[in-house]
Amino acid sequence: DGGITQSPKYLFRKEGQNVTLSCEQNLNHDAMYWYRQDPGQGLRLIYYSQIVNDFQKGDIAEGYSVSREKKESFPLTVTSAQKNPTAFYLCASSRRPSYSNQPQHFGDGTRLSIL
Amino acid sequence: AQSVTQLDSHVSVSEGTPVLLRCNYSSSYSPSLFWYVQHPNKGLQLLLKYTSAATLVKGINGFEAEFKKSETSFHLTKPSAHMSDAAEYFCVVSGSGTGNQFYFGTGTSLTVIP
């Protein structure tokens, strides 16, 4: 079955450490997205990519970085510059990013905590 | 500009009674609207979407929503709640232009009382 796979499911970060969250999709979608979810808040967009080798900052990009070297993969690195990284991170993808009526499909998330 | 307001942060219903989760939106053009459900420690699952076709949209698991342009609302309903419906629900409006950006409401937590 097609879908989005996020790994690991749980991740712990030490002070000053960079960590990378994996997101892989086999839906043949062009666009991919990273969101951060905090309790009591909606999802906030970190980065998105419409095509390979291109990506744009979302609303809360500071302290994060991404790459899009393959259509299927959109890893997110949480750098040491992100001072409050504890959150639930969700990856999503969609078809034809220029069409706003396309739904986004979500992975099952990675929960990141500070040691 | 687009935005979404979910009018209730928490809703409690008894099993077998109707569910109503309220959503108002703001959009400068004809919007696409979605409802998603999220169970604990899971991703979001699409329940239904409105994309300028029929104003009454039927989704999965017996949910439906009605688009009312005059009221800028897109409320989610279900005739009879099941225990398995207990979850977080998000109303989403989709943006125009590049990126297909989604604008999320802050969510409504649904509790189903046995």
XYZ file of N, CA, C and O in Angstrom, chain A:
460
model
N 0.833 -1.193 0.000
C 0.000 0.000 0.000
C 0.876 1.255 0.000
O 1.914 1.290 0.629
N 0.428 2.282 -0.723
C 1.168 3.520 -0.729
C 0.947 4.293 0.538
O -0.101 4.215 1.162
N 1.979 5.082 0.914
C 1.831 5.871 2.107
C 3.087 6.638 2.421
O 4.009 6.732 1.603
N 3.106 7.226 3.613
C 4.225 8.020 4.090
C 4.781 7.352 5.337
O 4.024 7.040 6.264
N 6.089 7.161 5.343
C 6.743 6.512 6.475
C 7.660 7.505 7.157
O 8.563 8.057 6.531
N 7.426 7.709 8.433
C 8.288 8.565 9.230
C 9.056 7.699 10.230
O 8.497 6.791 10.843
N 10.331 8.022 10.387
C 11.127 7.310 11.381
C 12.178 8.242 11.964
O 12.610 9.197 11.322
N 12.560 7.976 13.222
C 11.963 6.994 14.127
C 10.637 7.499 14.681
O 10.278 8.651 14.458
N 9.946 6.675 15.424
C 8.688 7.097 16.030
C 8.956 7.990 17.249
O 8.227 8.947 17.510
N 10.026 7.676 17.992
C 10.445 8.476 19.144
C 11.925 8.795 18.980
O 12.710 7.942 18.563
N 12.302 10.019 19.364
C 13.679 10.463 19.210
C 14.024 11.380 20.374
O 13.207 12.213 20.795
N 15.247 11.209 20.881
C 15.698 12.023 21.998
C 16.942 12.794 21.575
O 17.842 12.244 20.939
N 16.981 14.050 21.944
C 18.096 14.903 21.546
C 18.829 15.420 22.777
O 18.203 15.835 23.761
N 20.137 15.369 22.691
C 20.950 15.946 23.755
C 21.215 17.413 23.442
O 21.139 17.839 22.279
N 21.583 18.169 24.440
C 21.909 19.575 24.253
C 23.033 19.719 23.214
O 24.014 18.963 23.242
N 22.879 20.654 22.292
C 23.914 20.920 21.308
C 23.987 19.937 20.158
O 24.876 20.029 19.305
N 23.054 19.008 20.118
C 23.105 17.960 19.100
C 22.127 18.269 17.966
O 21.042 18.795 18.196
N 22.528 17.948 16.753
C 21.594 17.962 15.623
C 20.990 16.573 15.468
O 21.687 15.565 15.638
N 19.710 16.516 15.146
C 19.077 15.229 14.865
C 18.297 15.332 13.567
O 17.806 16.405 13.212
N 18.183 14.198 12.874
C 17.489 14.184 11.582
C 16.306 13.233 11.636
O 16.430 12.080 12.066
N 15.161 13.749 11.205
C 13.933 12.977 11.125
C 13.727 12.571 9.669
O 13.828 13.400 8.754
N 13.387 11.311 9.480
C 13.226 10.783 8.137
C 11.766 10.813 7.701
O 10.854 10.563 8.507
N 11.542 11.095 6.421
C 10.219 11.037 5.817
C 10.357 10.496 4.400
O 11.063 11.073 3.573
N 9.688 9.380 4.134
C 9.718 8.746 2.826
C 8.284 8.499 2.367
O 7.448 8.058 3.150
N 8.013 8.784 1.073
C 6.674 8.522 0.539
C 6.775 7.744 -0.769
O 7.696 7.959 -1.555
N 5.819 6.845 -0.973
C 5.757 6.070 -2.216
C 4.446 6.334 -2.937
O 3.922 5.455 -3.630
N 3.936 7.548 -2.784
C 2.688 7.960 -3.423
C 2.924 8.670 -4.752
O 1.971 9.095 -5.401
N 4.188 8.858 -5.107
C 4.566 9.594 -6.321
C 4.068 11.049 -6.272
O 3.722 11.638 -7.299
N 4.040 11.604 -5.065
C 3.608 12.984 -4.904
C 4.763 13.942 -5.164
O 5.910 13.664 -4.825
N 4.411 15.106 -5.745
C 5.445 16.102 -6.017
C 5.811 16.909 -4.779
O 6.962 17.249 -4.561
N 4.802 17.260 -3.991
C 5.020 18.182 -2.875
C 5.128 17.446 -1.554
O 4.436 16.457 -1.315
N 6.003 17.950 -0.693
C 6.160 17.388 0.643
C 6.272 18.531 1.646
O 6.719 19.637 1.312
N 5.864 18.236 2.897
C 5.743 19.269 3.926
C 6.201 18.722 5.276
O 6.035 17.535 5.563
N 6.712 19.620 6.108
C 6.990 19.309 7.499
C 6.217 20.269 8.395
O 6.256 21.490 8.191
N 5.553 19.665 9.394
C 4.799 20.437 10.371
C 5.289 20.111 11.777
O 5.741 19.011 12.066
N 5.097 21.085 12.632
C 5.325 20.883 14.063
C 3.981 21.007 14.762
O 3.187 21.922 14.471
N 3.729 20.099 15.717
C 2.491 20.129 16.478
C 2.811 20.196 17.958
O 3.522 19.342 18.493
N 2.277 21.224 18.611
C 2.402 21.384 20.055
C 1.018 21.252 20.680
O 0.009 21.578 20.030
N 0.940 20.814 21.928
C -0.369 20.605 22.574
C -1.245 21.848 22.509
O -0.788 22.962 22.798
N -2.494 21.652 22.134
C -3.442 22.749 22.118
C -3.301 23.703 20.947
O -4.011 24.709 20.879
N -2.398 23.375 20.037
C -2.209 24.233 18.867
C -2.464 23.429 17.613
O -2.359 22.209 17.595
N -2.766 24.141 16.562
C -2.851 23.468 15.273
C -1.457 23.175 14.771
O -0.460 23.395 15.458
N -1.389 22.653 13.562
C -0.096 22.349 12.962
C 0.523 23.621 12.399
O -0.163 24.445 11.789
N 1.824 23.766 12.594
C 2.549 24.908 12.052
C 3.570 24.426 11.036
O 4.322 23.493 11.297
N 3.619 25.114 9.905
C 4.454 24.694 8.793
C 5.902 25.101 9.017
O 6.197 26.277 9.265
N 6.802 24.134 8.883
C 8.232 24.397 9.045
C 8.882 24.656 7.681
O 9.483 25.701 7.459
N 8.783 23.697 6.789
C 9.320 23.799 5.429
C 8.390 23.039 4.481
O 7.687 22.116 4.897
N 8.434 23.425 3.206
C 7.763 22.636 2.200
C 8.587 22.626 0.917
O 9.417 23.519 0.688
N 8.304 21.606 0.113
C 9.029 21.434 -1.144
C 8.036 21.039 -2.225
O 7.247 20.122 -2.038
N 8.092 21.729 -3.347
C 7.176 21.424 -4.434
C 7.801 20.508 -5.479
O 7.092 19.892 -6.281
N 9.140 20.468 -5.470
C 9.838 19.716 -6.506
C 11.223 19.369 -5.983
O 11.733 20.033 -5.055
N 11.810 18.376 -6.575
C 13.161 17.964 -6.159
C 14.132 19.134 -6.280
O 14.050 19.942 -7.206
N 15.021 19.225 -5.296
C 16.068 20.250 -5.242
C 15.535 21.663 -5.047
O 16.233 22.649 -5.353
N 14.325 21.761 -4.551
C 13.757 23.077 -4.250
C 12.908 22.976 -2.993
O 12.153 22.019 -2.827
N 13.008 23.971 -2.109
C 12.176 23.996 -0.911
C 12.062 25.436 -0.422
O 12.886 26.301 -0.760
N 11.018 25.695 0.353
C 10.744 27.034 0.865
C 10.501 26.975 2.367
O 9.990 25.982 2.892
N 10.839 28.057 3.028
C 10.574 28.168 4.458
C 9.087 28.354 4.706
O 8.403 29.040 3.952
N 8.640 27.736 5.803
C 7.302 27.961 6.272
C 7.288 29.035 7.347
O 8.152 29.916 7.381
N 6.347 28.908 8.258
C 6.158 29.946 9.271
C 7.172 29.897 10.406
O 7.419 30.906 11.070
N 7.753 28.705 10.638
C 8.640 28.552 11.806
C 9.915 27.817 11.426
O 10.332 26.869 12.068
N 10.608 28.267 10.383
C 11.770 27.557 9.847
C 13.036 27.713 10.688
O 13.980 26.920 10.536
N 13.106 28.704 11.536
C 14.350 28.962 12.277
C 14.726 27.768 13.145
O 13.920 27.267 13.929
N 15.994 27.341 13.021
C 16.469 26.207 13.801
C 16.254 24.861 13.131
O 16.590 23.828 13.709
N 15.736 24.878 11.913
C 15.488 23.645 11.148
C 16.140 23.748 9.781
O 16.345 24.850 9.269
N 16.448 22.602 9.188
C 16.913 22.574 7.809
C 16.372 21.336 7.137
O 16.017 20.340 7.794
N 16.268 21.380 5.798
C 15.742 20.259 5.021
C 16.575 20.084 3.762
O 17.371 20.949 3.392
N 16.347 18.962 3.093
C 16.890 18.730 1.764
C 15.854 17.951 0.972
O 14.997 17.278 1.543
N 15.934 18.048 -0.358
C 15.013 17.296 -1.213
C 15.812 16.826 -2.428
O 15.695 17.337 -3.528
N 16.626 15.806 -2.210
C 17.479 15.267 -3.274
C 16.750 14.222 -4.102
O 17.136 13.941 -5.241
N 15.719 13.620 -3.541
C 14.919 12.622 -4.245
C 13.449 12.951 -4.071
O 13.050 13.495 -3.042
N 12.653 12.568 -5.019
C 11.220 12.852 -4.954
C 10.584 12.182 -3.754
O 9.665 12.717 -3.138
N 11.104 10.997 -3.395
C 10.476 10.207 -2.348
C 10.836 10.644 -0.943
O 10.189 10.228 0.023
N 11.875 11.461 -0.789
C 12.456 11.676 0.527
C 12.563 13.165 0.867
O 12.973 13.976 0.021
N 12.257 13.499 2.117
C 12.295 14.907 2.548
C 12.705 14.942 4.028
O 11.891 15.185 4.912
N 13.967 14.697 4.332
C 14.396 14.656 5.730
C 14.457 16.045 6.369
O 14.782 17.034 5.696
N 14.174 16.080 7.639
C 14.203 17.317 8.433
C 15.290 17.206 9.494
O 15.308 16.233 10.257
N 16.175 18.195 9.548
C 17.192 18.245 10.601
C 16.814 19.320 11.605
O 16.561 20.471 11.229
N 16.762 18.913 12.859
C 16.524 19.848 13.955
C 17.894 20.212 14.508
O 18.600 19.351 15.064
N 18.291 21.434 14.327
C 19.644 21.823 14.706
C 19.694 22.287 16.153
O 18.654 22.526 16.796
N 20.909 22.462 16.645
C 21.090 22.926 18.027
C 20.587 24.353 18.203
O 20.380 24.806 19.335
N 20.357 25.056 17.097
C 19.833 26.423 17.177
C 18.358 26.450 17.542
O 17.841 27.493 17.957
N 17.678 25.319 17.436
C 16.265 25.238 17.809
C 16.232 24.983 19.313
O 16.480 23.874 19.777
N 15.894 26.003 20.066
C 16.026 25.936 21.527
C 14.858 25.226 22.209
O 14.965 24.850 23.373
N 13.764 25.038 21.522
C 12.614 24.369 22.105
C 12.092 23.316 21.135
O 11.011 23.462 20.561
N 12.845 22.254 20.928
C 12.485 21.300 19.879
C 11.465 20.250 20.289
O 10.990 19.507 19.429
N 11.139 20.171 21.562
C 10.222 19.133 22.021
C 8.854 19.337 21.402
O 8.187 20.349 21.646
N 8.423 18.392 20.575
C 7.155 18.511 19.853
C 6.914 17.217 19.091
O 7.756 16.316 19.049
N 5.754 17.162 18.479
C 5.385 16.071 17.585
C 5.540 16.597 16.163
O 4.980 17.642 15.818
N 6.329 15.889 15.343
C 6.626 16.362 13.993
C 5.918 15.481 12.977
O 6.033 14.249 13.006
N 5.220 16.122 12.070
C 4.444 15.421 11.059
C 4.924 15.787 9.668
O 5.127 16.959 9.348
N 5.063 14.772 8.843
C 5.425 14.942 7.442
C 4.178 14.682 6.605
O 3.358 13.808 6.948
N 4.023 15.419 5.515
C 2.869 15.242 4.642
C 3.305 15.361 3.186
O 4.387 15.887 2.879
N 2.453 14.875 2.295
C 2.720 15.025 0.869
C 1.420 15.254 0.135
O 0.340 14.947 0.647
N 1.514 15.805 -1.064
C 0.324 16.001 -1.891
C 0.701 16.010 -3.364
O 1.869 16.210 -3.735
N -0.299 15.813 -4.204
C -0.116 15.887 -5.647
C -0.186 17.333 -6.114
O -0.773 18.181 -5.447
N 0.374 17.610 -7.284
C 0.152 18.851 -8.009
C 0.046 20.059 -7.086
O -1.029 20.619 -6.891
N 1.150 20.476 -6.517
C 1.114 21.515 -5.480
C 0.447 22.807 -5.888
O 0.045 23.590 -5.044
N 0.351 23.075 -7.183
C -0.272 24.332 -7.568
C -1.789 24.288 -7.473
O -2.451 25.299 -7.594
N -2.344 23.080 -7.247
C -3.798 22.969 -7.124
C -4.171 22.889 -5.651
O -3.880 21.907 -4.986
N -4.848 23.861 -5.133
C -5.103 23.919 -3.701
C -6.168 22.937 -3.257
O -6.395 22.795 -2.067
N -6.852 22.248 -4.177
C -7.881 21.327 -3.735
C -7.361 19.924 -3.503
O -8.119 19.014 -3.233
N -6.059 19.741 -3.617
C -5.505 18.423 -3.361
C -5.274 18.224 -1.879
O -4.631 19.046 -1.228
N -5.789 17.147 -1.311
C -5.556 16.915 0.123
C -4.107 16.544 0.385
O -3.417 16.026 -0.486
N -3.670 16.816 1.578
C -2.360 16.363 2.015
C -2.534 15.033 2.762
O -3.497 14.833 3.488
N -1.564 14.151 2.553
C -1.544 12.854 3.215
C -0.425 12.883 4.246
O 0.675 13.343 3.953
N -0.704 12.345 5.430
C 0.214 12.484 6.546
C 0.830 11.156 6.965
O 0.190 10.095 6.885
N 2.073 11.242 7.460
C 2.687 10.120 8.137
C 2.222 10.050 9.587
O 1.416 10.878 10.025
N 2.745 9.071 10.317
C 2.321 8.864 11.702
C 3.142 9.644 12.715
O 2.945 9.472 13.918
N 4.090 10.447 12.249
C 4.757 11.378 13.131
C 5.973 10.836 13.856
O 6.169 9.619 13.994
N 6.803 11.776 14.304
C 7.953 11.497 15.166
C 7.843 12.395 16.381
O 7.672 13.612 16.238
N 7.940 11.786 17.564
C 7.899 12.581 18.787
C 9.330 12.813 19.250
O 10.055 11.861 19.551
N 9.718 14.079 19.314
C 11.084 14.462 19.686
C 11.070 15.046 21.101
O 10.239 15.913 21.421
N 11.997 14.565 21.913
C 12.110 15.050 23.288
C 13.558 15.392 23.596
O 14.472 14.844 22.956
N 13.745 16.243 24.577
C 15.080 16.641 25.007
C 15.519 15.799 26.190
O 14.752 15.597 27.130
N 16.774 15.309 26.121
C 17.308 14.554 27.252
C 17.844 15.503 28.316
O 18.408 16.561 27.981
